[in-house]
Amino acid sequence: MSKTVYLGMTGDIIHPGLINIIKEGAKYGDLIIGLLTDSAIVTHKRLPYLTYDQRKSVIENIKGVSKVVPQEEWSYVPNLKKYKPNYIIHGDDWKTNYLSKIREEVYEVMKEWNGEVIEIPYTQGINSSELADNAKNIGTTPDVRRATLRRLIAAKPIVRIMEAHSGLSGLIVENESIMKEDGLHTFDGMWSSSLTDSTDKGKPDIEAVDLTTRMQSLTDILECTTKPIIYDGDTGGIPEHFVFTVRTLERNGVSAVIIEDKKGLKKNSLFGTEAKQELASEEEFCHKIAEGKKAQITKDFMIIARIEEIIAGHSVDEALTKAFAAVKSGADGIMIHSKDKSGSDIKEFCERFRKEYKSIPLILVPTTYNQFTEKELCKWGANIIIYANHMLRAAYPAMQKCAQEILKAERSLEVNDICMPIKQILELIPGTK
């Protein structure tokens, strides 16, 4: 009986080092590739550019590969116990990098059936992280970006979205990351908010800033970032206008639009006058959603229904009725909103919604009930968390303080410590280095 060799990989970027380890592994027996799924990868590294099926199609056609199987976890252990290979092969760079703990686990589990760990010298001159960064600098395409949100929802327990209102704020969302014990924490995408976009332009948030004007800011973000964008569509306007909005956003690579079940002159949800704004009837709202769904070209684009019943003073029961009707009309997800700082009505809505729909994405905007962590909101049933206006809210007081200090001192020396060096700002801009 032929011996088996196990090799785990992401398989997103094919380079000489990868081909080399495949050739070496095939010398020892039938080579099984454990191809990491999106969900196995995404909590530790960026989401692969290629889907699992695309990566599998490439890898299984490389000479020397006998079989490709999914590796559902970051750890090799579950698949090693399942397939019990005679050998596992890996580059020797894992002795000192972030995979050192994985290496220890592998050695321990392979002892159970006297398996052998083969470590081959790391291919010099090949840096996978650098290759990934270079690919990122090339940018993305509307098709790839548009599809990413659905992939993230399928791969992650919580998709983390941050508001961006300009190219520079988009670059911050794109690049900021923190490594924690449970893996790499980044923002998964951006929220194009009508509030922050209009405020950044010095205009009121009354839906007077039309799509053509907002596309200017959106284009600034699209041109210098690669992560998915969710667009705040307010009420969506009349159905004929909403159809145009859907086609424009979809064509430009936006992943989703969120529209609310209100009509008439917009009043921002943060003001007490909100209850006086008329809500759209179930029939009107669902008709608009259905028309939008008929207008879209791809299956990737999402239309998400924002339910305002609770914030307008109605009951959770009424909010659920509207949400269920929206889903039946084609809505790809539900955003539920509330001003209640306790979050109790949102929690009740989520838990009851989940009893009816297990997999329809739920989107929360915990601006008022921000005492709850993402993990807690995930337990309620949430899929996407949107931090809806924090980048702009943080920028204003910082700029105001800078201006005040310069006025006081009649020079800029006093603001050196609160100002980012211009060189560091320029390094954010692609192509400037």
CSV table of C-alpha atoms in Angstrom, one decimal:
chain,number,residue,atom,x,y,z
A,1,MET,CA,0.0,0.0,0.0
A,2,SER,CA,1.4,3.4,-1.0
A,3,LYS,CA,2.4,5.8,1.8
A,4,THR,CA,0.6,9.1,2.2
A,5,VAL,CA,2.0,12.6,2.7
A,6,TYR,CA,0.0,15.5,4.1
A,7,LEU,CA,0.7,19.2,3.1
A,8,GLY,CA,-1.5,22.0,4.4
A,9,MET,CA,-1.7,25.2,2.4
A,10,THR,CA,-3.7,28.3,1.5
A,11,GLY,CA,-3.0,28.0,-2.2
A,12,ASP,CA,-4.0,31.6,-3.0
A,13,ILE,CA,-0.7,32.7,-4.6
A,14,ILE,CA,1.3,30.1,-6.4
A,15,HIS,CA,5.1,30.7,-6.3
A,16,PRO,CA,8.3,28.6,-6.8
A,17,GLY,CA,8.5,27.8,-3.0
A,18,LEU,CA,5.1,26.2,-3.1
A,19,ILE,CA,5.9,24.1,-6.2
A,20,ASN,CA,9.2,23.0,-4.6
A,21,ILE,CA,7.5,21.7,-1.5
A,22,ILE,CA,4.9,19.9,-3.6
A,23,LYS,CA,7.6,18.2,-5.6
A,24,GLU,CA,9.5,17.2,-2.4
A,25,GLY,CA,6.3,15.8,-0.8
A,26,ALA,CA,5.4,13.7,-3.8
A,27,LYS,CA,8.7,11.9,-3.5
A,28,TYR,CA,7.6,10.2,-0.3
A,29,GLY,CA,4.2,8.9,-1.5
A,30,ASP,CA,0.7,10.0,-2.4
A,31,LEU,CA,0.5,13.7,-1.6
A,32,ILE,CA,-2.7,14.9,0.1
A,33,ILE,CA,-3.2,18.7,0.1
A,34,GLY,CA,-5.1,20.0,3.0
A,35,LEU,CA,-6.5,23.2,1.5
A,36,LEU,CA,-7.5,25.7,4.1
A,37,THR,CA,-11.1,26.9,3.8
A,38,ASP,CA,-11.9,30.6,3.9
A,39,SER,CA,-13.2,30.3,7.5
A,40,ALA,CA,-10.0,28.5,8.6
A,41,ILE,CA,-7.9,31.3,7.1
A,42,VAL,CA,-9.8,34.5,7.8
A,43,THR,CA,-9.4,34.7,11.6
A,44,HIS,CA,-5.6,34.6,11.2
A,45,LYS,CA,-4.9,36.2,7.8
A,46,ARG,CA,-6.7,38.2,5.2
A,47,LEU,CA,-9.5,36.6,3.1
A,48,PRO,CA,-7.9,34.8,0.1
A,49,TYR,CA,-8.3,36.6,-3.2
A,50,LEU,CA,-9.5,33.3,-4.8
A,51,THR,CA,-12.5,31.3,-3.4
A,52,TYR,CA,-11.9,27.8,-2.1
A,53,ASP,CA,-13.3,26.2,-5.3
A,54,GLN,CA,-11.0,28.4,-7.4
A,55,ARG,CA,-7.9,27.5,-5.3
A,56,LYS,CA,-8.9,23.8,-5.3
A,57,SER,CA,-9.1,23.9,-9.1
A,58,VAL,CA,-5.6,25.2,-9.4
A,59,ILE,CA,-4.0,23.0,-6.8
A,60,GLU,CA,-5.5,19.7,-7.9
A,61,ASN,CA,-4.0,20.3,-11.4
A,62,ILE,CA,-0.4,20.7,-10.2
A,63,LYS,CA,1.8,17.7,-11.0
A,64,GLY,CA,2.5,15.6,-7.9
A,65,VAL,CA,-0.8,16.3,-6.1
A,66,SER,CA,-2.8,13.1,-5.5
A,67,LYS,CA,-5.8,14.6,-3.7
A,68,VAL,CA,-7.1,17.9,-2.4
A,69,VAL,CA,-9.2,17.8,0.8
A,70,PRO,CA,-10.6,20.8,2.8
A,71,GLN,CA,-8.9,21.8,6.0
A,72,GLU,CA,-11.6,23.4,8.0
A,73,GLU,CA,-9.5,24.6,10.9
A,74,TRP,CA,-6.3,26.6,11.3
A,75,SER,CA,-4.9,23.7,13.3
A,76,TYR,CA,-3.6,20.7,11.3
A,77,VAL,CA,-4.6,18.2,14.1
A,78,PRO,CA,-8.2,17.4,13.1
A,79,ASN,CA,-7.2,16.5,9.5
A,80,LEU,CA,-4.1,14.6,10.6
A,81,LYS,CA,-6.2,12.4,12.9
A,82,LYS,CA,-8.7,11.9,10.1
A,83,TYR,CA,-6.2,10.9,7.4
A,84,LYS,CA,-3.4,9.5,9.6
A,85,PRO,CA,-0.7,10.2,6.9
A,86,ASN,CA,2.7,8.5,7.1
A,87,TYR,CA,4.4,11.9,6.7
A,88,ILE,CA,3.5,15.6,7.0
A,89,ILE,CA,5.8,18.0,5.1
A,90,HIS,CA,6.3,21.7,5.9
A,91,GLY,CA,8.9,24.4,5.3
A,92,ASP,CA,11.4,24.8,8.2
A,93,ASP,CA,10.4,28.5,8.6
A,94,TRP,CA,7.7,27.4,11.0
A,95,LYS,CA,10.3,26.7,13.7
A,96,THR,CA,10.5,30.5,14.5
A,97,ASN,CA,7.5,32.2,13.0
A,98,TYR,CA,3.8,32.5,14.1
A,99,LEU,CA,3.2,28.8,13.3
A,100,SER,CA,5.6,27.5,16.0
A,101,LYS,CA,2.7,26.4,18.2
A,102,ILE,CA,1.1,24.6,15.3
A,103,ARG,CA,4.4,22.8,14.7
A,104,GLU,CA,4.5,21.6,18.3
A,105,GLU,CA,0.9,20.2,18.0
A,106,VAL,CA,1.8,18.5,14.7
A,107,TYR,CA,4.9,16.7,16.3
A,108,GLU,CA,2.8,15.6,19.2
A,109,VAL,CA,-0.1,14.1,17.2
A,110,MET,CA,2.1,12.4,14.6
A,111,LYS,CA,3.6,10.3,17.4
A,112,GLU,CA,0.3,8.6,17.9
A,113,TRP,CA,0.8,6.4,14.8
A,114,ASN,CA,4.6,6.8,14.4
A,115,GLY,CA,4.2,9.3,11.6
A,116,GLU,CA,7.2,11.4,10.5
A,117,VAL,CA,7.4,15.2,10.2
A,118,ILE,CA,9.5,16.3,7.2
A,119,GLU,CA,10.9,19.8,7.3
A,120,ILE,CA,12.5,21.2,4.1
A,121,PRO,CA,14.6,24.4,3.9
A,122,TYR,CA,12.5,27.5,3.3
A,123,THR,CA,12.9,28.7,-0.3
A,124,GLN,CA,15.1,31.8,-0.2
A,125,GLY,CA,13.9,34.9,-2.0
A,126,ILE,CA,10.2,34.0,-1.6
A,127,ASN,CA,8.1,36.0,0.9
A,128,SER,CA,4.5,35.0,0.8
A,129,SER,CA,3.4,38.1,2.8
A,130,GLU,CA,5.3,40.4,0.5
A,131,LEU,CA,3.7,38.7,-2.5
A,132,ALA,CA,0.3,39.3,-1.0
A,133,ASP,CA,1.1,42.9,-0.3
A,134,ASN,CA,2.2,43.4,-3.9
A,135,ALA,CA,-1.0,41.8,-5.1
A,136,LYS,CA,-2.9,44.2,-2.8
A,137,ASN,CA,-1.1,47.2,-4.3
A,138,ILE,CA,-2.3,46.2,-7.7
A,139,GLY,CA,-5.8,46.7,-6.4
A,140,THR,CA,-9.0,44.8,-7.1
A,141,THR,CA,-11.8,44.6,-9.6
A,142,PRO,CA,-15.5,45.5,-9.2
A,143,ASP,CA,-16.4,41.8,-9.6
A,144,VAL,CA,-14.0,40.6,-6.9
A,145,ARG,CA,-14.8,43.3,-4.4
A,146,ARG,CA,-18.5,43.0,-4.9
A,147,ALA,CA,-18.4,39.2,-4.1
A,148,THR,CA,-16.2,39.6,-1.0
A,149,LEU,CA,-19.0,40.5,1.5
A,150,ARG,CA,-20.9,37.3,0.9
A,151,ARG,CA,-17.7,35.3,1.3
A,152,LEU,CA,-16.9,37.0,4.6
A,153,ILE,CA,-20.4,36.4,5.9
A,154,ALA,CA,-20.0,32.7,5.1
A,155,ALA,CA,-16.5,32.5,6.6
A,156,LYS,CA,-16.6,34.6,9.8
A,157,PRO,CA,-18.9,34.6,12.8
A,158,ILE,CA,-18.8,38.4,12.8
A,159,VAL,CA,-18.0,40.7,9.9
A,160,ARG,CA,-16.6,44.0,11.2
A,161,ILE,CA,-17.5,47.1,9.2
A,162,MET,CA,-16.2,50.6,9.8
A,163,GLU,CA,-17.5,53.9,8.4
A,164,ALA,CA,-15.3,55.6,5.8
A,165,HIS,CA,-16.1,59.0,4.3
A,166,SER,CA,-13.0,59.8,2.2
A,167,GLY,CA,-10.1,58.1,0.5
A,168,LEU,CA,-7.9,58.7,3.5
A,169,SER,CA,-10.3,57.3,6.0
A,170,GLY,CA,-10.8,54.4,3.7
A,171,LEU,CA,-7.1,53.7,3.7
A,172,ILE,CA,-7.1,53.6,7.5
A,173,VAL,CA,-10.0,51.1,7.5
A,174,GLU,CA,-8.1,49.1,4.8
A,175,ASN,CA,-4.8,48.9,6.6
A,176,GLU,CA,-5.3,48.9,10.4
A,177,SER,CA,-4.9,45.6,12.2
A,178,ILE,CA,-4.1,44.2,15.6
A,179,MET,CA,-2.8,40.7,16.4
A,180,LYS,CA,-4.6,39.3,19.5
A,181,GLU,CA,-4.5,35.8,21.1
A,182,ASP,CA,-7.4,34.6,18.9
A,183,GLY,CA,-5.8,35.8,15.7
A,184,LEU,CA,-5.6,38.9,13.5
A,185,HIS,CA,-8.2,41.6,14.0
A,186,THR,CA,-9.0,43.9,11.1
A,187,PHE,CA,-11.9,45.7,9.6
A,188,ASP,CA,-13.5,43.6,7.0
A,189,GLY,CA,-15.1,46.4,5.0
A,190,MET,CA,-16.4,49.9,4.9
A,191,TRP,CA,-19.8,51.6,5.5
A,192,SER,CA,-20.5,54.6,3.2
A,193,SER,CA,-22.8,56.5,5.5
A,194,SER,CA,-25.1,59.3,4.2
A,195,LEU,CA,-24.7,61.1,7.5
A,196,THR,CA,-20.9,61.2,7.5
A,197,ASP,CA,-20.7,61.8,3.8
A,198,SER,CA,-23.0,64.8,3.9
A,199,THR,CA,-21.4,66.1,7.1
A,200,ASP,CA,-18.0,65.9,5.6
A,201,LYS,CA,-19.3,68.0,2.8
A,202,GLY,CA,-20.8,70.5,5.3
A,203,LYS,CA,-24.4,69.7,4.3
A,204,PRO,CA,-27.3,68.4,6.4
A,205,ASP,CA,-28.2,64.7,6.4
A,206,ILE,CA,-31.6,65.1,4.7
A,207,GLU,CA,-31.2,62.9,1.6
A,208,ALA,CA,-30.6,66.1,-0.5
A,209,VAL,CA,-27.1,64.8,-1.3
A,210,ASP,CA,-28.0,62.7,-4.4
A,211,LEU,CA,-26.3,59.6,-5.7
A,212,THR,CA,-24.3,61.5,-8.3
A,213,THR,CA,-22.8,63.7,-5.6
A,214,ARG,CA,-22.2,60.8,-3.2
A,215,MET,CA,-20.5,58.8,-5.9
A,216,GLN,CA,-17.7,61.3,-5.9
A,217,SER,CA,-16.8,60.4,-2.3
A,218,LEU,CA,-17.5,56.7,-3.0
A,219,THR,CA,-15.2,56.8,-6.0
A,220,ASP,CA,-12.4,58.3,-3.9
A,221,ILE,CA,-12.7,55.3,-1.6
A,222,LEU,CA,-13.1,52.7,-4.3
A,223,GLU,CA,-9.9,53.9,-6.1
A,224,CYS,CA,-7.5,53.4,-3.2
A,225,THR,CA,-9.0,50.4,-1.3
A,226,THR,CA,-9.9,46.8,-1.9
A,227,LYS,CA,-12.3,45.8,0.9
A,228,PRO,CA,-16.0,45.5,0.4
A,229,ILE,CA,-18.3,48.5,0.8
A,230,ILE,CA,-21.9,48.7,2.2
A,231,TYR,CA,-23.7,51.7,0.9
A,232,ASP,CA,-26.2,53.6,3.0
A,233,GLY,CA,-29.1,54.2,0.6
A,234,ASP,CA,-31.4,56.0,3.1
A,235,THR,CA,-35.0,55.3,1.9
A,236,GLY,CA,-33.8,54.4,-1.6
A,237,GLY,CA,-36.2,57.0,-3.1
A,238,ILE,CA,-39.1,56.0,-5.4
A,239,PRO,CA,-38.7,52.5,-6.9
A,240,GLU,CA,-37.6,53.8,-10.3
A,241,HIS,CA,-34.8,55.7,-8.6
A,242,PHE,CA,-33.8,52.8,-6.5
A,243,VAL,CA,-33.5,50.6,-9.6
A,244,PHE,CA,-31.0,53.1,-10.9
A,245,THR,CA,-29.1,53.2,-7.6
A,246,VAL,CA,-28.8,49.4,-7.5
A,247,ARG,CA,-27.4,49.2,-11.0
A,248,THR,CA,-24.9,52.1,-10.4
A,249,LEU,CA,-23.6,50.6,-7.2
A,250,GLU,CA,-23.4,47.1,-8.5
A,251,ARG,CA,-21.5,48.2,-11.6
A,252,ASN,CA,-19.0,50.0,-9.5
A,253,GLY,CA,-18.3,47.0,-7.3
A,254,VAL,CA,-20.2,48.0,-4.1
A,255,SER,CA,-21.3,44.8,-2.2
A,256,ALA,CA,-24.6,45.9,-0.7
A,257,VAL,CA,-27.1,48.7,-0.3
A,258,ILE,CA,-29.2,49.2,2.9
A,259,ILE,CA,-32.5,51.0,2.5
A,260,GLU,CA,-34.9,51.9,5.4
A,261,ASP,CA,-38.7,51.5,5.6
A,262,LYS,CA,-39.4,55.2,5.8
A,263,LYS,CA,-40.8,57.8,3.4
A,264,GLY,CA,-40.9,61.6,3.1
A,265,LEU,CA,-38.3,64.1,4.2
A,266,LYS,CA,-35.5,62.3,6.1
A,267,LYS,CA,-35.1,62.9,9.8
A,268,ASN,CA,-31.9,61.3,11.2
A,269,SER,CA,-32.6,58.4,13.6
A,270,LEU,CA,-30.6,60.1,16.4
A,271,PHE,CA,-33.1,62.8,16.9
A,272,GLY,CA,-36.3,62.6,19.0
A,273,THR,CA,-38.4,63.8,16.0
A,274,GLU,CA,-37.9,60.4,14.4
A,275,ALA,CA,-41.2,58.9,15.6
A,276,LYS,CA,-43.0,61.7,13.6
A,277,GLN,CA,-41.5,60.5,10.3
A,278,GLU,CA,-43.9,58.3,8.4
A,279,LEU,CA,-42.9,54.7,7.8
A,280,ALA,CA,-43.5,53.1,4.5
A,281,SER,CA,-46.2,50.5,4.4
A,282,GLU,CA,-45.2,46.9,4.2
A,283,GLU,CA,-46.5,46.8,0.6
A,284,GLU,CA,-44.6,49.9,-0.4
A,285,PHE,CA,-41.3,48.8,1.2
A,286,CYS,CA,-41.5,45.2,-0.2
A,287,HIS,CA,-42.3,46.4,-3.7
A,288,LYS,CA,-39.2,48.6,-3.7
A,289,ILE,CA,-37.0,45.7,-2.5
A,290,ALA,CA,-38.5,43.4,-5.2
A,291,GLU,CA,-37.9,46.0,-7.9
A,292,GLY,CA,-34.3,46.4,-6.8
A,293,LYS,CA,-33.7,42.7,-6.8
A,294,LYS,CA,-35.1,42.4,-10.3
A,295,ALA,CA,-32.7,45.2,-11.4
A,296,GLN,CA,-29.5,43.7,-10.2
A,297,ILE,CA,-27.3,41.7,-12.7
A,298,THR,CA,-25.2,39.5,-10.4
A,299,LYS,CA,-26.0,37.2,-7.5
A,300,ASP,CA,-23.2,38.8,-5.4
A,301,PHE,CA,-24.9,42.2,-4.8
A,302,MET,CA,-27.0,42.4,-1.7
A,303,ILE,CA,-30.1,44.5,-0.8
A,304,ILE,CA,-30.5,44.8,2.9
A,305,ALA,CA,-33.7,46.0,4.6
A,306,ARG,CA,-33.3,48.4,7.5
A,307,ILE,CA,-36.2,48.1,9.8
A,308,GLU,CA,-37.1,51.3,11.7
A,309,GLU,CA,-40.2,50.1,13.5
A,310,ILE,CA,-38.6,50.0,16.9
A,311,ILE,CA,-36.9,53.3,16.7
A,312,ALA,CA,-40.1,54.9,15.5
A,313,GLY,CA,-41.9,53.7,18.7
A,314,HIS,CA,-43.5,50.5,17.4
A,315,SER,CA,-43.2,47.0,19.0
A,316,VAL,CA,-40.8,44.2,18.3
A,317,ASP,CA,-43.7,42.2,17.0
A,318,GLU,CA,-44.4,44.9,14.3
A,319,ALA,CA,-40.7,45.1,13.5
A,320,LEU,CA,-40.5,41.3,13.0
A,321,THR,CA,-43.6,41.3,10.8
A,322,LYS,CA,-42.0,44.0,8.5
A,323,ALA,CA,-38.6,42.1,8.5
A,324,PHE,CA,-40.2,38.7,7.6
A,325,ALA,CA,-42.1,40.4,4.7
A,326,ALA,CA,-38.9,42.0,3.5
A,327,VAL,CA,-37.1,38.7,3.4
A,328,LYS,CA,-40.0,37.1,1.5
A,329,SER,CA,-39.7,40.0,-1.0
A,330,GLY,CA,-36.1,39.2,-1.7
A,331,ALA,CA,-34.1,41.1,0.9
A,332,ASP,CA,-30.7,39.5,1.4
A,333,GLY,CA,-30.3,40.7,5.0
A,334,ILE,CA,-32.0,42.7,7.8
A,335,MET,CA,-30.6,45.7,9.7
A,336,ILE,CA,-32.5,46.4,12.9
A,337,HIS,CA,-32.1,49.7,14.6
A,338,SER,CA,-32.8,51.1,18.1
A,339,LYS,CA,-32.0,54.0,20.4
A,340,ASP,CA,-32.6,51.9,23.5
A,341,LYS,CA,-29.3,51.9,25.4
A,342,SER,CA,-30.1,48.6,27.1
A,343,GLY,CA,-30.2,46.7,23.8
A,344,SER,CA,-33.0,44.5,25.2
A,345,ASP,CA,-35.3,45.1,22.2
A,346,ILE,CA,-32.6,44.4,19.7
A,347,LYS,CA,-31.6,41.2,21.5
A,348,GLU,CA,-35.3,40.1,21.5
A,349,PHE,CA,-35.7,40.9,17.8
A,350,CYS,CA,-32.5,39.0,16.9
A,351,GLU,CA,-33.4,35.9,18.9
A,352,ARG,CA,-36.9,35.7,17.6
A,353,PHE,CA,-35.8,36.4,14.0
A,354,ARG,CA,-33.3,33.6,14.2
A,355,LYS,CA,-36.0,31.1,15.1
A,356,GLU,CA,-37.7,31.9,11.8
A,357,TYR,CA,-34.6,32.4,9.6
A,358,LYS,CA,-31.3,30.6,10.5
A,359,SER,CA,-29.0,32.0,7.9
A,360,ILE,CA,-30.4,35.4,6.6
A,361,PRO,CA,-27.7,37.9,7.7
A,362,LEU,CA,-28.6,40.2,10.6
A,363,ILE,CA,-26.8,43.6,10.7
A,364,LEU,CA,-26.5,45.6,13.9
A,365,VAL,CA,-25.3,49.2,14.5
A,366,PRO,CA,-24.6,49.3,18.2
A,367,THR,CA,-24.0,53.0,18.5
A,368,THR,CA,-26.3,53.5,21.5
A,369,TYR,CA,-25.9,50.1,23.1
A,370,ASN,CA,-22.1,49.9,22.6
A,371,GLN,CA,-21.4,48.2,26.0
A,372,PHE,CA,-21.8,44.9,24.2
A,373,THR,CA,-18.9,43.2,22.5
A,374,GLU,CA,-18.9,41.7,19.1
A,375,LYS,CA,-18.9,38.2,20.6
A,376,GLU,CA,-21.9,39.0,22.7
A,377,LEU,CA,-23.8,40.4,19.7
A,378,CYS,CA,-22.8,37.4,17.7
A,379,LYS,CA,-24.5,35.2,20.3
A,380,TRP,CA,-27.7,37.2,19.7
A,381,GLY,CA,-27.6,36.1,16.1
A,382,ALA,CA,-25.8,39.1,14.5
A,383,ASN,CA,-23.6,38.5,11.4
A,384,ILE,CA,-22.4,42.1,10.6
A,385,ILE,CA,-21.5,44.9,13.0
A,386,ILE,CA,-21.3,48.4,11.6
A,387,TYR,CA,-19.4,51.2,13.4
A,388,ALA,CA,-21.5,53.8,11.6
A,389,ASN,CA,-19.9,57.2,12.2
A,390,HIS,CA,-16.9,56.9,14.5
A,391,MET,CA,-14.1,57.9,12.1
A,392,LEU,CA,-15.7,61.3,11.4
A,393,ARG,CA,-16.7,61.8,15.1
A,394,ALA,CA,-13.0,61.1,16.1
A,395,ALA,CA,-11.7,63.4,13.3
A,396,TYR,CA,-13.7,66.5,14.2
A,397,PRO,CA,-12.5,67.0,17.8
A,398,ALA,CA,-8.9,66.3,16.8
A,399,MET,CA,-9.0,68.9,14.1
A,400,GLN,CA,-10.8,71.4,16.4
A,401,LYS,CA,-8.2,70.9,19.1
A,402,CYS,CA,-5.4,71.5,16.6
A,403,ALA,CA,-7.0,74.7,15.3
A,404,GLN,CA,-7.6,76.0,18.8
A,405,GLU,CA,-4.0,75.3,19.9
A,406,ILE,CA,-2.6,77.2,16.9
A,407,LEU,CA,-4.8,80.2,17.6
A,408,LYS,CA,-3.7,80.2,21.3
A,409,ALA,CA,0.0,79.9,20.6
A,410,GLU,CA,0.2,81.8,17.3
A,411,ARG,CA,2.4,79.0,16.0
A,412,SER,CA,2.2,75.3,15.3
A,413,LEU,CA,4.9,74.0,17.6
A,414,GLU,CA,2.4,73.1,20.3
A,415,VAL,CA,0.5,70.7,18.0
A,416,ASN,CA,3.5,68.6,17.0
A,417,ASP,CA,2.5,65.8,19.3
A,418,ILE,CA,-1.1,65.5,18.1
A,419,CYS,CA,-0.2,65.7,14.4
A,420,MET,CA,0.8,62.7,12.3
A,421,PRO,CA,4.2,63.3,10.5
A,422,ILE,CA,3.4,64.2,6.9
A,423,LYS,CA,5.9,61.5,5.8
A,424,GLN,CA,3.7,58.9,7.6
A,425,ILE,CA,0.6,60.2,5.9
A,426,LEU,CA,2.2,60.0,2.5
A,427,GLU,CA,3.3,56.4,3.2
A,428,LEU,CA,-0.5,55.5,3.5
A,429,ILE,CA,-1.0,56.5,-0.2
A,430,PRO,CA,-0.5,53.7,-2.7
A,431,GLY,CA,2.3,54.6,-5.1
A,432,THR,CA,3.8,57.3,-2.9
A,433,LYS,CA,6.7,55.3,-1.3
